Coordinates of C-alpha atoms in Angstrom, one line a residue:
X28 CA -54.7 -66.8 124.6
X29 CA -58.1 -68.1 122.7
X30 CA -59.4 -71.4 122.7
X31 CA -57.7 -72.9 119.6
X32 CA -54.1 -71.5 120.9
X33 CA -55.0 -73.3 123.8
X34 CA -55.8 -76.3 122.4
X35 CA -52.5 -76.3 120.4
X36 CA -50.8 -76.0 123.2
X37 CA -52.4 -78.7 124.6
X38 CA -51.8 -80.9 121.5
X39 CA -48.1 -79.8 121.9
X40 CA -48.0 -80.9 125.3
X41 CA -49.4 -83.9 125.1
X42 CA -46.7 -85.1 122.3
X43 CA -43.8 -84.0 123.9
X44 CA -44.9 -86.1 127.0
X45 CA -45.7 -89.2 124.8
X46 CA -42.4 -88.4 122.7
X47 CA -40.6 -88.4 126.3
X48 CA -41.8 -91.7 128.0
X49 CA -38.6 -93.6 128.3
X50 CA -40.5 -96.5 126.3
X51 CA -41.9 -97.4 123.0
X52 CA -45.5 -96.4 122.6
X53 CA -47.5 -97.7 119.9
X54 CA -51.7 -97.7 118.8
X55 CA -52.6 -100.4 116.2
X56 CA -55.4 -101.2 114.4
X57 CA -56.9 -105.0 114.6
X58 CA -54.8 -106.4 111.9
X59 CA -51.7 -105.0 113.9
X60 CA -50.8 -102.4 111.8
X61 CA -49.0 -99.4 113.6
X62 CA -50.9 -96.2 113.2
X63 CA -49.1 -94.3 115.9
X64 CA -45.6 -94.4 117.1
X65 CA -43.6 -92.0 119.8
X66 CA -40.3 -90.7 118.9
X67 CA -38.5 -93.3 120.9
X68 CA -40.0 -96.2 118.4
X69 CA -39.3 -94.2 114.9
X70 CA -35.8 -93.5 116.1
X71 CA -34.5 -97.4 116.6
X72 CA -36.7 -98.1 114.4
X73 CA -37.4 -95.7 111.9
X74 CA -40.6 -93.5 110.9
X75 CA -41.0 -95.8 107.7
X76 CA -42.3 -98.5 110.3
X77 CA -45.8 -96.1 110.3
X78 CA -48.8 -98.0 108.5
X79 CA -46.7 -102.1 108.3
X80 CA -47.4 -104.7 111.2
X81 CA -45.5 -105.1 114.5
X82 CA -44.6 -108.5 113.8
X83 CA -42.5 -107.4 110.9
X84 CA -41.0 -104.2 112.5
X85 CA -39.9 -106.0 115.6
X86 CA -39.2 -109.6 115.1
X87 CA -38.7 -109.4 111.6
X88 CA -41.0 -112.5 111.0
X89 CA -44.4 -112.3 108.4
X90 CA -46.6 -114.3 111.2
X91 CA -48.3 -112.9 114.3
X92 CA -46.5 -113.6 117.6
X93 CA -47.9 -116.6 119.5
X94 CA -48.2 -114.7 122.6
X95 CA -49.6 -111.3 121.6
X96 CA -51.5 -109.2 124.5
X97 CA -52.9 -106.6 121.7
X98 CA -54.6 -109.8 119.8
X99 CA -56.1 -110.6 123.6
X100 CA -57.2 -107.2 124.2
X101 CA -59.0 -106.4 121.3
X102 CA -60.7 -110.1 122.0
X103 CA -61.8 -109.9 125.3
X104 CA -61.4 -105.7 125.4
X105 CA -59.1 -106.4 128.7
X106 CA -55.5 -105.4 129.8
X107 CA -53.0 -107.8 129.2
X108 CA -49.1 -108.3 130.0
X109 CA -46.2 -110.3 128.5
X110 CA -42.5 -110.7 128.0
X111 CA -40.9 -110.6 124.2
X112 CA -37.7 -110.5 122.9
X113 CA -37.5 -107.0 119.9
X114 CA -34.7 -106.4 117.1
X115 CA -33.4 -103.8 116.0
X116 CA -32.2 -102.5 112.7
X117 CA -28.8 -103.1 113.7
X118 CA -29.4 -106.6 115.3
X119 CA -29.1 -105.5 118.7
X120 CA -32.1 -107.6 121.0
X121 CA -33.6 -106.2 124.1
X122 CA -35.8 -108.5 126.2
X123 CA -39.7 -106.1 126.8
X124 CA -42.2 -106.3 129.3
X125 CA -45.1 -105.5 127.1
X126 CA -48.3 -103.5 127.8
X127 CA -51.6 -103.5 126.2
X128 CA -54.7 -101.7 126.8
X129 CA -58.0 -101.0 124.7
X130 CA -59.0 -98.0 122.8
X131 CA -63.0 -97.9 123.0
X132 CA -64.7 -96.3 120.1
X133 CA -68.5 -94.4 120.7
X134 CA -70.3 -97.6 120.7
X135 CA -68.1 -98.8 123.4
X136 CA -66.1 -101.8 120.8
X137 CA -62.3 -101.8 120.8
X138 CA -60.9 -99.7 118.0
X139 CA -57.4 -99.7 118.2
X140 CA -55.1 -101.1 121.2
X141 CA -52.4 -98.9 122.9
X142 CA -49.1 -101.3 123.4
X143 CA -46.0 -99.9 125.5
X144 CA -42.9 -101.6 125.4
X145 CA -40.4 -101.1 128.2
X146 CA -36.8 -102.7 128.6
X147 CA -36.2 -105.0 131.5
X148 CA -33.3 -107.0 130.5
X149 CA -31.3 -104.8 131.9
X150 CA -32.9 -104.7 134.9
X151 CA -32.8 -108.1 135.3
X152 CA -29.3 -108.2 134.5
X153 CA -28.6 -106.4 137.4
X154 CA -30.5 -108.6 139.6
X155 CA -28.7 -111.6 138.6
X156 CA -25.5 -110.2 139.2
X157 CA -26.5 -109.3 142.5
X158 CA -27.9 -112.8 143.5
X159 CA -25.2 -114.8 142.0
X160 CA -23.1 -112.4 144.1
X161 CA -24.8 -113.2 147.4
X162 CA -25.4 -116.2 146.6
X163 CA -21.4 -116.7 146.0
X164 CA -20.2 -114.9 148.9
X165 CA -22.5 -117.3 150.9
X166 CA -20.9 -120.2 149.1
X167 CA -17.7 -119.4 149.9
X168 CA -17.1 -118.2 153.1
X169 CA -15.4 -121.7 154.3
X170 CA -13.1 -121.3 151.4
X171 CA -12.0 -118.3 152.7
X172 CA -11.9 -119.2 156.2
X173 CA -9.4 -122.0 155.1
X174 CA -7.9 -119.2 153.2
X175 CA -6.8 -117.2 155.5
X176 CA -6.2 -120.3 158.2
X177 CA -3.2 -121.1 155.4
X178 CA -2.2 -117.2 155.4
X179 CA -2.1 -117.0 159.0
X180 CA -0.2 -120.4 159.5
X181 CA 2.4 -119.4 156.6
X182 CA 3.2 -116.4 158.5
X183 CA 4.1 -117.6 161.6
X184 CA 6.4 -120.1 159.6
X185 CA 7.8 -117.4 158.4
X186 CA 8.2 -115.5 161.9
X187 CA 9.9 -118.9 163.4
X188 CA 12.2 -119.2 160.8
X189 CA 13.6 -115.8 160.7
X190 CA 13.2 -115.8 164.6
X191 CA 15.5 -119.3 164.5
X192 CA 17.7 -118.3 161.3
X193 CA 16.0 -121.6 159.9
X194 CA 15.6 -121.0 156.2
X195 CA 13.7 -123.7 155.4
X196 CA 11.0 -123.4 157.8
X197 CA 10.6 -119.5 156.0
X198 CA 10.5 -121.0 152.9
X199 CA 7.9 -123.8 153.8
X200 CA 5.9 -120.7 155.2
X201 CA 6.2 -118.9 152.4
X202 CA 5.2 -121.4 150.1
X203 CA 2.2 -122.0 152.3
X204 CA 1.5 -118.0 151.9
X205 CA 2.0 -118.3 148.1
X206 CA -0.1 -121.2 148.0
X207 CA -3.2 -119.7 149.7
X208 CA -2.7 -116.5 147.6
X209 CA -3.1 -117.9 144.2
X210 CA -5.9 -119.4 145.9
X211 CA -7.8 -116.4 147.2
X212 CA -7.3 -114.8 143.9
X213 CA -8.7 -118.1 142.4
X214 CA -11.8 -117.8 144.0
X215 CA -11.8 -113.8 143.7
X216 CA -11.6 -113.2 139.8
X217 CA -14.5 -115.9 139.4
X218 CA -16.6 -114.0 141.3
X219 CA -15.7 -111.0 139.6
X220 CA -16.7 -112.5 136.1
X221 CA -19.7 -114.7 137.6
X222 CA -21.1 -111.5 139.3
X223 CA -20.6 -109.2 136.6
X224 CA -21.3 -109.0 132.8
X225 CA -17.4 -108.4 132.1
X226 CA -16.3 -106.9 128.7
X227 CA -13.1 -108.7 127.3
X228 CA -10.0 -106.9 126.5
X229 CA -8.6 -107.9 123.1
X230 CA -5.7 -107.7 122.1
X231 CA -3.0 -109.9 120.0
X232 CA -1.8 -112.2 122.2
X233 CA 0.1 -115.8 121.4
X234 CA -1.8 -118.4 122.4
X235 CA 1.1 -120.5 123.5
X236 CA 2.0 -117.7 126.2
X237 CA -0.7 -118.0 127.8
X238 CA -0.9 -121.9 127.7
X239 CA 2.9 -121.5 129.3
X240 CA 1.4 -119.0 132.0
X241 CA -1.4 -121.5 132.9
X242 CA 1.0 -124.4 133.5
X243 CA 3.8 -122.1 135.5
X244 CA 0.9 -121.0 137.5
X245 CA 0.0 -124.4 138.6
X246 CA 3.8 -126.6 138.4
X247 CA 4.4 -125.8 142.3
X248 CA 0.7 -126.8 143.5
X249 CA 0.8 -130.3 140.6
X250 CA 4.5 -131.6 142.1
X251 CA 3.0 -131.1 146.4
X252 CA -0.2 -132.9 145.0
X253 CA 2.1 -135.4 143.4
X254 CA 0.6 -135.1 139.8
X255 CA 2.3 -134.8 137.0
X256 CA 1.5 -131.9 134.8
X257 CA 2.7 -131.9 131.4
X258 CA 2.5 -129.2 128.9
X259 CA 2.1 -130.1 125.5
X260 CA 2.3 -126.5 123.3
X261 CA 2.1 -126.4 119.0
X262 CA 4.2 -123.1 118.7
X263 CA 3.5 -122.7 114.8
X264 CA -0.5 -121.6 116.4
X265 CA -0.3 -117.6 115.4
X266 CA -1.1 -114.5 117.2
X267 CA -5.0 -114.2 117.8
X268 CA -7.2 -111.0 119.1
X269 CA -7.9 -112.2 122.4
X270 CA -8.6 -111.0 125.9
X271 CA -5.5 -112.4 128.0
X272 CA -7.1 -112.4 131.2
X273 CA -10.3 -114.2 130.2
X274 CA -8.3 -117.3 129.0
X275 CA -5.8 -117.1 131.5
X276 CA -8.8 -117.8 134.0
X277 CA -10.0 -120.2 131.8
X278 CA -7.1 -122.7 131.3
X279 CA -6.5 -121.7 135.0
X280 CA -10.1 -123.2 136.2
X281 CA -9.6 -126.5 133.7
X282 CA -6.3 -126.9 135.1
X283 CA -7.4 -126.3 138.9
X284 CA -10.4 -128.8 138.4
X285 CA -8.4 -131.0 136.9
X286 CA -5.4 -131.3 139.3
X287 CA -7.9 -131.6 142.4
X288 CA -9.8 -134.7 140.5
X289 CA -6.3 -136.1 140.5
X290 CA -6.4 -135.5 144.1
X291 CA -9.4 -136.9 144.9
X292 CA -9.0 -139.9 143.2
X293 CA -7.4 -142.2 145.4
X294 CA -8.1 -145.6 143.6
X295 CA -5.1 -144.9 141.0
X296 CA -1.7 -144.8 142.5
X297 CA 0.0 -142.0 139.3
X298 CA -1.9 -138.5 138.1
X299 CA -1.3 -137.1 135.0
X300 CA -2.7 -133.6 134.1
X301 CA -2.2 -132.3 130.1
X302 CA -2.5 -128.8 129.1
X303 CA -2.3 -128.6 125.3
X304 CA -2.0 -126.1 122.3
X305 CA -2.5 -127.3 118.9
X306 CA -4.6 -127.1 115.5
X307 CA -7.8 -128.2 115.5
X308 CA -8.2 -127.8 111.6
X309 CA -7.2 -125.9 108.8
X310 CA -9.5 -123.1 110.5
X311 CA -9.3 -123.9 114.3
X312 CA -7.1 -123.9 116.9
X313 CA -8.0 -125.3 120.6
X314 CA -6.7 -125.9 123.8
X315 CA -7.0 -128.8 125.8
X316 CA -6.9 -129.7 129.5
X317 CA -7.4 -133.5 130.3
X318 CA -7.4 -135.8 133.5
X319 CA -6.8 -139.0 134.3
X320 CA -9.2 -139.2 137.8
X321 CA -12.4 -140.3 137.7
X322 CA -14.3 -139.1 135.1
X323 CA -17.9 -138.0 135.3
X324 CA -21.3 -139.4 134.7
X325 CA -23.8 -138.7 132.7
X326 CA -25.8 -136.1 135.3
X327 CA -22.5 -134.6 135.8
X328 CA -21.7 -134.2 132.1
X329 CA -25.1 -132.6 131.8
X330 CA -24.4 -130.0 134.4
X331 CA -21.3 -128.7 135.2
X332 CA -21.9 -125.6 133.2
X333 CA -24.8 -124.7 135.5
X334 CA -24.7 -122.4 137.9
X335 CA -23.5 -123.1 141.2
X336 CA -23.5 -126.8 140.6
X337 CA -20.2 -128.5 142.8
X338 CA -19.5 -132.4 142.7
X339 CA -16.9 -131.0 145.4
X340 CA -19.2 -130.6 148.2
X341 CA -18.5 -127.8 150.8
X342 CA -15.3 -127.3 148.8
X343 CA -16.5 -126.2 145.8
X344 CA -18.3 -123.0 144.3
X345 CA -19.7 -124.0 141.0
X346 CA -18.6 -120.9 139.6
X347 CA -15.3 -121.8 137.9
X348 CA -17.0 -124.2 134.8
X349 CA -19.8 -121.8 134.5
X350 CA -17.2 -118.9 133.9
X351 CA -15.2 -120.7 131.5
X352 CA -18.4 -121.0 129.2
X353 CA -19.1 -117.7 129.8
X354 CA -15.5 -116.5 129.0
X355 CA -15.2 -119.1 125.8
X356 CA -19.0 -117.9 124.1
X357 CA -17.3 -113.8 124.6
X358 CA -14.3 -115.2 122.2
X359 CA -17.3 -116.9 120.1
X360 CA -15.9 -120.2 121.0
X361 CA -17.2 -123.4 121.7
X362 CA -16.2 -126.7 124.6
X363 CA -16.4 -130.1 124.0
X364 CA -16.3 -132.5 126.6
X365 CA -15.2 -135.8 126.8
X366 CA -15.4 -137.8 129.8
X367 CA -15.8 -141.5 130.8
X368 CA -16.2 -143.2 134.5
X369 CA -12.9 -144.5 136.3
X370 CA -11.4 -142.9 132.7
X371 CA -10.4 -139.5 133.1
X372 CA -12.2 -136.1 131.8
X373 CA -11.2 -134.1 129.0
X374 CA -11.9 -130.7 128.2
X375 CA -11.4 -129.2 124.2
X376 CA -12.3 -125.5 124.2
X377 CA -11.7 -124.6 120.5
X378 CA -11.5 -120.8 118.8
X379 CA -11.4 -119.5 115.4
X380 CA -8.3 -118.6 113.7
X381 CA -8.8 -114.9 113.1
X382 CA -8.3 -114.7 109.6
X383 CA -5.4 -111.8 109.7
X384 CA -3.6 -114.4 111.7
X385 CA -4.4 -117.3 109.2
X386 CA -2.9 -115.0 105.8
X387 CA -0.1 -114.4 107.9
X388 CA 0.1 -118.0 108.7
X389 CA 0.0 -119.2 104.6
X390 CA 2.8 -116.6 104.0
X391 CA 5.3 -117.8 106.7
X392 CA 4.4 -121.5 105.0

């Protein structure tokens, strides 16, 4: 193999290594024009990105980024690191870690800057999920202990009732088991929703069915604590493409919170919780959960959707409303919270009526 062949092989090997890197690599001049880009970059942004300014290609803007490592490299000839968001041609957004380093000319001036972009969004999401899961388990240890004790107590009553042929005692034990199974199911589902970015499984379903199921689920609980749970459903709200498990979890969390708020309010002799489904306007429908408990002050209202924020002391995990917010966002909905201290709280979840459902409803009219 002669020298020219070895040189060609060297160039080919170098290019293969650059193209195989699991990140974007660019070389830019002082005007931020892209002089070179590896295969990964050109695959996602197109070969015509060469010669264009990086901020126009990566972010679709016409001005320099305020925190630009390449600009800093040209200024002080040093290495720089920053975090930035980039936007692919299909609208996908990536959270990237950007590294820039100088490429010097023969006299020691910076002729160009080499820039690497590594996707750190996935790693951050995994880290956040693991942290959330660990914190959830730590916070829930007290609740799980109480639930297990309740299950053992219910089983004991059932066994004693069967042994003594006492049906009422057995029924009491079964009710106790059912309540605790419902509670541990609620807690487990909240952990799963909060610790993992679950993708919705959409299917066509009547919102009225979801509201009725939530009402039936907590009817016994409401009766046992002396709260009147009232269901007000407009059956004309058309079927929607929704994630039934997610919406059921949302309504369950809101109704449970309302019941607990009423149970903890010792100042009123009568408490009511309303679960409603109705049209919000011609293009939206809504679920509402309203209680007449203590309500919320401004600080609580501002923080209720924050991770692990709870006003229930050791009996609250702070996961329920965080899960609600995540599910509502996945359905392109929004949440309104209306609350006054000592008056009560109303959570309103508003969803767009899908076009197919809207046209079907017009034809029926």
